[in-house]
Short mmCIF file of C-alpha atoms in Angstrom, two decimals:
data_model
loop_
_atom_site.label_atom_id
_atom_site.label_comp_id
_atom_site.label_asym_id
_atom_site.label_seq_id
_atom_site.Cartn_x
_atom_site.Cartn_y
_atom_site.Cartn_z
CA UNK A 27 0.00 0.00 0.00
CA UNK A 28 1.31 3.53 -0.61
CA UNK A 29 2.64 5.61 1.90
CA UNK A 30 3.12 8.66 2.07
CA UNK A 31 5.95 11.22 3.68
CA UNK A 32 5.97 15.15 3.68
CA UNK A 33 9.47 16.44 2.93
CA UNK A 34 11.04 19.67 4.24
CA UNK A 35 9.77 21.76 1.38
CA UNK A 36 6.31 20.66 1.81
CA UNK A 37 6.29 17.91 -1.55
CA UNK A 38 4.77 14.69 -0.95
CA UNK A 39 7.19 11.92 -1.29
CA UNK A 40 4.94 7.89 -2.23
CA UNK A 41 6.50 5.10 -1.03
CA UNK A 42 5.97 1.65 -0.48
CA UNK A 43 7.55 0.37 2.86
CA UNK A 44 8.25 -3.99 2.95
CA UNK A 45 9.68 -6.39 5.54
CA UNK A 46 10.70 -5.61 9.06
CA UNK A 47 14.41 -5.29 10.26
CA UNK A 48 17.44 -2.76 9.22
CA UNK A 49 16.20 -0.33 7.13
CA UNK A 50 17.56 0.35 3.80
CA UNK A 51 16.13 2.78 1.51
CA UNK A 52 16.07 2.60 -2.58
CA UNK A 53 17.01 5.23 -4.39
CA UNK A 54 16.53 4.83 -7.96
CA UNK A 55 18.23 6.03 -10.97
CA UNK A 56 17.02 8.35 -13.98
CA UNK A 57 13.12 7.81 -14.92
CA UNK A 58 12.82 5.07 -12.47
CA UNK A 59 9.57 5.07 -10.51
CA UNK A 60 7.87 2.75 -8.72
CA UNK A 61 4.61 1.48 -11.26
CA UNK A 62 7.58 1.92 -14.19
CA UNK A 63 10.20 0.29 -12.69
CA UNK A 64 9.29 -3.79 -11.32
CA UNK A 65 12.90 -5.07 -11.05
CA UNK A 66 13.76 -2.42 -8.23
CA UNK A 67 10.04 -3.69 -7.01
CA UNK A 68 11.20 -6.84 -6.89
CA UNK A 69 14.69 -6.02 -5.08
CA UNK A 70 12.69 -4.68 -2.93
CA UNK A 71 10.68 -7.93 -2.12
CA UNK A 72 14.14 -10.05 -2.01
CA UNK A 73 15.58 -7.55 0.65
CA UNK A 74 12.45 -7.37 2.73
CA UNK A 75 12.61 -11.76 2.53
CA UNK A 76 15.84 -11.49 4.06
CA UNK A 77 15.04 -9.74 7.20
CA UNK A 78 15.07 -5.83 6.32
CA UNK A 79 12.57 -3.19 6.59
CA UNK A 80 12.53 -1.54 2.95
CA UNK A 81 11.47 1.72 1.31
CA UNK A 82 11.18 1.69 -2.27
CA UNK A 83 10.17 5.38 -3.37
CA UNK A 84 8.99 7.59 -6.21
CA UNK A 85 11.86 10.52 -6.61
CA UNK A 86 10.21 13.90 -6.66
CA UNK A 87 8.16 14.27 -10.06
CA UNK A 88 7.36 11.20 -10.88
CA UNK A 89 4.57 8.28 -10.38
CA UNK A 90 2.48 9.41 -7.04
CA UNK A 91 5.37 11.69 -5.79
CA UNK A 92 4.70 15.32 -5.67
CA UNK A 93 6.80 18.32 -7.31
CA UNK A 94 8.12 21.88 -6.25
CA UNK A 95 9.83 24.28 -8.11
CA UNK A 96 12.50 25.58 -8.20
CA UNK A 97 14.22 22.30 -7.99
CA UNK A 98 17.43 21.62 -6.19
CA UNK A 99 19.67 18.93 -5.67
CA UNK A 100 19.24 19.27 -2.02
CA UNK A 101 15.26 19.06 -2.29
CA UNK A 102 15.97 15.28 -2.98
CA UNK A 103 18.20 15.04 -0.34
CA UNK A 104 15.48 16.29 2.11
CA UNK A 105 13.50 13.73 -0.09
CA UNK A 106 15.61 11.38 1.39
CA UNK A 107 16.24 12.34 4.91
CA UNK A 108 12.06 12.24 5.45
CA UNK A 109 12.37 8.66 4.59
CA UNK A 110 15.10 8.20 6.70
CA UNK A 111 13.12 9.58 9.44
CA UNK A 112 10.11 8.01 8.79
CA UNK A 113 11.40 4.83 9.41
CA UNK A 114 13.71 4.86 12.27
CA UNK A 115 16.03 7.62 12.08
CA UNK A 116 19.20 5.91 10.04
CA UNK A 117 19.33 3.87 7.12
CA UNK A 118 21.15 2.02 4.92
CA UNK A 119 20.92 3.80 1.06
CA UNK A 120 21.14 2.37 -2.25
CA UNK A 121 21.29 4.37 -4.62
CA UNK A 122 21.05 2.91 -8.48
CA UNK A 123 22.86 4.40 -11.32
CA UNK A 124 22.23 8.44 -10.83
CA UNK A 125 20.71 7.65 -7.45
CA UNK A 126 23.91 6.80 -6.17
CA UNK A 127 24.98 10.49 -6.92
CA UNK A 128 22.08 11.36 -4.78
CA UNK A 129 23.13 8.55 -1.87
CA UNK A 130 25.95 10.15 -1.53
CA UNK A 131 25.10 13.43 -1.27
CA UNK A 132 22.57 12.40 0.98
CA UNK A 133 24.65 10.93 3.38
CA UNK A 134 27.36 13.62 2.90
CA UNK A 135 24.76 16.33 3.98
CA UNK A 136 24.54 14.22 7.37
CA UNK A 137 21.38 12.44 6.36
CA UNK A 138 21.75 9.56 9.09
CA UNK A 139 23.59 6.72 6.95
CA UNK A 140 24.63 3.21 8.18
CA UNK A 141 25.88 1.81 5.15
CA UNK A 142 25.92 2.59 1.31
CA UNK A 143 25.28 0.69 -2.14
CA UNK A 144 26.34 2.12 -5.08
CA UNK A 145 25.25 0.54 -8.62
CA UNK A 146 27.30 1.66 -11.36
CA UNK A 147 27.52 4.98 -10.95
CA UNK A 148 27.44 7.01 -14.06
CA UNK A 149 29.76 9.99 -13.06
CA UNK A 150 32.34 11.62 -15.38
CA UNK A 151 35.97 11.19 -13.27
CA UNK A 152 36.80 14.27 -11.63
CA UNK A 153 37.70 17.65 -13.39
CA UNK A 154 36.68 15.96 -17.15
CA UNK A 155 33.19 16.88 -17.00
CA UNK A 156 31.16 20.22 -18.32
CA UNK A 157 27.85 21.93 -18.30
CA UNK A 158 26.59 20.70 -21.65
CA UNK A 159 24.78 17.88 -20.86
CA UNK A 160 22.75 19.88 -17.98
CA UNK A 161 22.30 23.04 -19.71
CA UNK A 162 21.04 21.01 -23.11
CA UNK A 163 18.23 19.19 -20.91
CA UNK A 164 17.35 22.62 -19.18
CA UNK A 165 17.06 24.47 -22.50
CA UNK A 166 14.98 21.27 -24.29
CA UNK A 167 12.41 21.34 -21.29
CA UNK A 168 12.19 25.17 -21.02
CA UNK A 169 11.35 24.90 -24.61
CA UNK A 170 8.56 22.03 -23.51
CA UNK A 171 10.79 19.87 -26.12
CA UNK A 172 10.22 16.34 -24.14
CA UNK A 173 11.18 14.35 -26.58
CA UNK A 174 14.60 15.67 -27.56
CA UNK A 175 14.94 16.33 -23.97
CA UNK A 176 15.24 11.86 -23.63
CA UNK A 177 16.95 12.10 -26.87
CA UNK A 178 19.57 13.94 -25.43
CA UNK A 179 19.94 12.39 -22.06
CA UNK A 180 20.60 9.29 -23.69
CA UNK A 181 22.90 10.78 -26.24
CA UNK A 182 26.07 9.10 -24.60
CA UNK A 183 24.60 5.54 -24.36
CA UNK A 184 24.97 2.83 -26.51
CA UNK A 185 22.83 3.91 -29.51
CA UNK A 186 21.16 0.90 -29.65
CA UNK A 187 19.48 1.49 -26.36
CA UNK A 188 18.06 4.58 -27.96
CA UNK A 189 16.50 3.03 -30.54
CA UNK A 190 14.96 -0.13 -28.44
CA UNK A 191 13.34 2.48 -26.02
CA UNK A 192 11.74 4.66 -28.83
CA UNK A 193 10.38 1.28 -30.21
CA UNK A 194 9.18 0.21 -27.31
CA UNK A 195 5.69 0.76 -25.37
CA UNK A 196 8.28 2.59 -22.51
CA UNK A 197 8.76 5.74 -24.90
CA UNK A 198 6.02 7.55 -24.29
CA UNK A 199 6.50 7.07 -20.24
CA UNK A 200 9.94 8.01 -20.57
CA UNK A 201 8.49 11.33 -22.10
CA UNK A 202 6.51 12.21 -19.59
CA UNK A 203 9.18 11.90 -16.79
CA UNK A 204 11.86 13.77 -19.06
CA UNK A 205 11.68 17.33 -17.01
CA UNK A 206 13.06 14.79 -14.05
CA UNK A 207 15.92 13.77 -16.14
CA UNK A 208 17.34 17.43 -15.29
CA UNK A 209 17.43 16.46 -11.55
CA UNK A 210 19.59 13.29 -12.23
CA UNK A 211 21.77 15.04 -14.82
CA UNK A 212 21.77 18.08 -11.62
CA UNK A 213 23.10 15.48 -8.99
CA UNK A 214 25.75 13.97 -11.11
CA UNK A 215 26.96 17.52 -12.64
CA UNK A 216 27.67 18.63 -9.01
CA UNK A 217 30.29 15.64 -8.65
CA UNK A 218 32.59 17.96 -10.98
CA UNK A 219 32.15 20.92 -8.61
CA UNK A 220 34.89 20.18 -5.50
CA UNK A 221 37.46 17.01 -5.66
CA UNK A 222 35.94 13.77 -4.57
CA UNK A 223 37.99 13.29 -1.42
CA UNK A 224 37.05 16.97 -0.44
CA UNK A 225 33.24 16.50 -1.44
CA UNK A 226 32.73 13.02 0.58
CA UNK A 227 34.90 13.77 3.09
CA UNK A 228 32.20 13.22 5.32
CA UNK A 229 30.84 10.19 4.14
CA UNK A 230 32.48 7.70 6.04
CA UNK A 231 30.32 4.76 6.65
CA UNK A 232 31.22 1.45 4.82
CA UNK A 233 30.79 1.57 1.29
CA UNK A 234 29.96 -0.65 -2.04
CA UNK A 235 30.47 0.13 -5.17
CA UNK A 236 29.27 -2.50 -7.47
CA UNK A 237 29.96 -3.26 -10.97
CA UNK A 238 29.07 -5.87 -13.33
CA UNK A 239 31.44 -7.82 -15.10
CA UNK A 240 30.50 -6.83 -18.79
CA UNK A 241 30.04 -3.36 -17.76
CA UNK A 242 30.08 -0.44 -20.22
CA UNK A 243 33.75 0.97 -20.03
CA UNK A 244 32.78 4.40 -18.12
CA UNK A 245 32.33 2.34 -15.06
CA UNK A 246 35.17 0.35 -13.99
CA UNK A 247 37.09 3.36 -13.77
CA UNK A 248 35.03 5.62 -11.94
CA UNK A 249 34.42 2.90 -9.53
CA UNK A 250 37.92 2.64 -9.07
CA UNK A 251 37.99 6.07 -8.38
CA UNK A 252 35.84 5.65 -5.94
CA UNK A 253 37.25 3.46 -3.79
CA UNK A 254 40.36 5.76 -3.63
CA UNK A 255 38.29 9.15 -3.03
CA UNK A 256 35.63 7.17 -0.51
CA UNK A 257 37.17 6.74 3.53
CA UNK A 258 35.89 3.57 3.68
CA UNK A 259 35.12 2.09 0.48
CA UNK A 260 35.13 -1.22 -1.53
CA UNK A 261 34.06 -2.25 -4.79
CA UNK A 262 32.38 -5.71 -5.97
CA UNK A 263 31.64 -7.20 -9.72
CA UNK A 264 28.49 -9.26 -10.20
CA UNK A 265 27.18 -11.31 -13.29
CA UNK A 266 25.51 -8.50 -15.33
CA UNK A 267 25.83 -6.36 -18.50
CA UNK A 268 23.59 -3.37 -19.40
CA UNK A 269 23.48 -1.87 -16.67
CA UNK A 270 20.93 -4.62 -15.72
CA UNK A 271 21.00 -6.52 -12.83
CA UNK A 272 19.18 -9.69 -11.18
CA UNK A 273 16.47 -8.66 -8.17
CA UNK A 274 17.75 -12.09 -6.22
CA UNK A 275 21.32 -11.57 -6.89
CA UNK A 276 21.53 -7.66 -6.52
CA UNK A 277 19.20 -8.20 -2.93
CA UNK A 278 22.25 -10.77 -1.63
CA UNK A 279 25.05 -8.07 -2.24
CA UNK A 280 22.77 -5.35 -0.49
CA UNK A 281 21.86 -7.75 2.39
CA UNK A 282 25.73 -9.25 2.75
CA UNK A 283 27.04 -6.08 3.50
CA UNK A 284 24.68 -3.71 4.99
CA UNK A 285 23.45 -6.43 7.65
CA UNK A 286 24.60 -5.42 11.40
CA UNK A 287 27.10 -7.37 12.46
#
């Protein structure tokens, strides 16, 4: 059953909350939302199977979530820290491709963190990224120009993933969520705006940084990066390509490593 949460600016955050135990919070990636997104559904049903309490969540603008402008990276980490709150005052995050940009600001702002889960994230290493990506979304949207506004997000993935989504029944979803695809491109531009080691400096709960073993080539190295910005991080591969994972296998990573001792 939905829930809802109120964060700090007033917007109303949707969630659905599973299982009882640790909790651990899902933060999902670029369009992701909870009626257009059932493998993070399902991750969700794994986790809560092996003993956790879990929030699966609808980022700010999308499925039953509400919206406020002007947006801000740090309105989703308030997003974020009501969850937190809501269900027992620290959590563990994971945060899934762009998400994990948003995990870790989260828990760099002091949101109360036990553990993080990071799923390939899609950051440019630091000091080779620009404003071109972000300010071509912002000016595709401001001209109400949804459609080029996914055609450009995606303009750095393999092209064939371009041309399955447009042919599939997805597109026209994917459409309608574009003016969020400025928040995720938001949270990963401001990785380019202080060193990492600086930036995180504060984030120093145990950390995962997973990878799958036929990852695109953008991600091995940033992961390794990382590891060597992060105080206390690690990195794992899995069996995966795509950027895809498996609910059963991604939920046994999560629960291996954020689990008290």
């Amino acid at each position: 059953m939905t829930e809802f949460v109120t964060s700090a600016d007033g917007t109303r955050i949707a969630f659905d909350r599973e299982g009882d135990g640790p909790p651990v919070v899902l933060v999902g990636g670029a369009t992701q939302f909870r009626a257009f997104d059932p493998a993070t559904a399902e991750l969700a049903r794994e986790l809560a199977g092996r003993g956790f309490t879990v929030v699966n969540y609808d980022r700010r603008g999308r499925g039953e979530s509400g919206d406020t402008v002007p947006f801000a990276v740090d309105r989703e980490v308030e997003d974020i820290a009501a969850l937190v709150a809501e269900v027992g005052g620290a959590a563990a995050l994971y945060g899934s491709s762009s998400g994990a940009a948003l995990a870790l600001w989260a828990a760099a702002a002091g949101v109360p963190t036990t553990a993080l889960v990071l799923w390939e994230p899609p950051f440019e290493l630091e000091g080779t990224g620009d404003r071109d990506w972000l300010t071509g979304l912002e000016d595709r949207i401001a001209h109400n120009d949804r459609q080029g506004a996914a055609e450009f997000f995606m303009r750095d993935m393999p092209p064939e993933w371009l041309e399955a989504a447009k042919s599939s029944d997805a597109w026209q979803t994917l459409i309608s969520v574009a003016p969020t695809m400025v928040y995720d491109a938001a949270a990963l531009e401001r990785t380019q705006h202080a060193p990492w080691r600086e930036a995180w400096a504060a984030v120093t709960v145990p950390t995962l940084v997973v990878v799958g073993d036929q990852a695109l080539p953008i991600f091995p190295p940033v992961a390794d990066a990382l590891v060597e910005a992060l105080p206390r991080a690690t990195q794992c591969r899995i069996d995966s390509s795509n950027h895809d994972w498996k609910p059963d296998q991604m939920a046994k990573v999560i629960a291996d490593f954020v689990r008290p001792a």
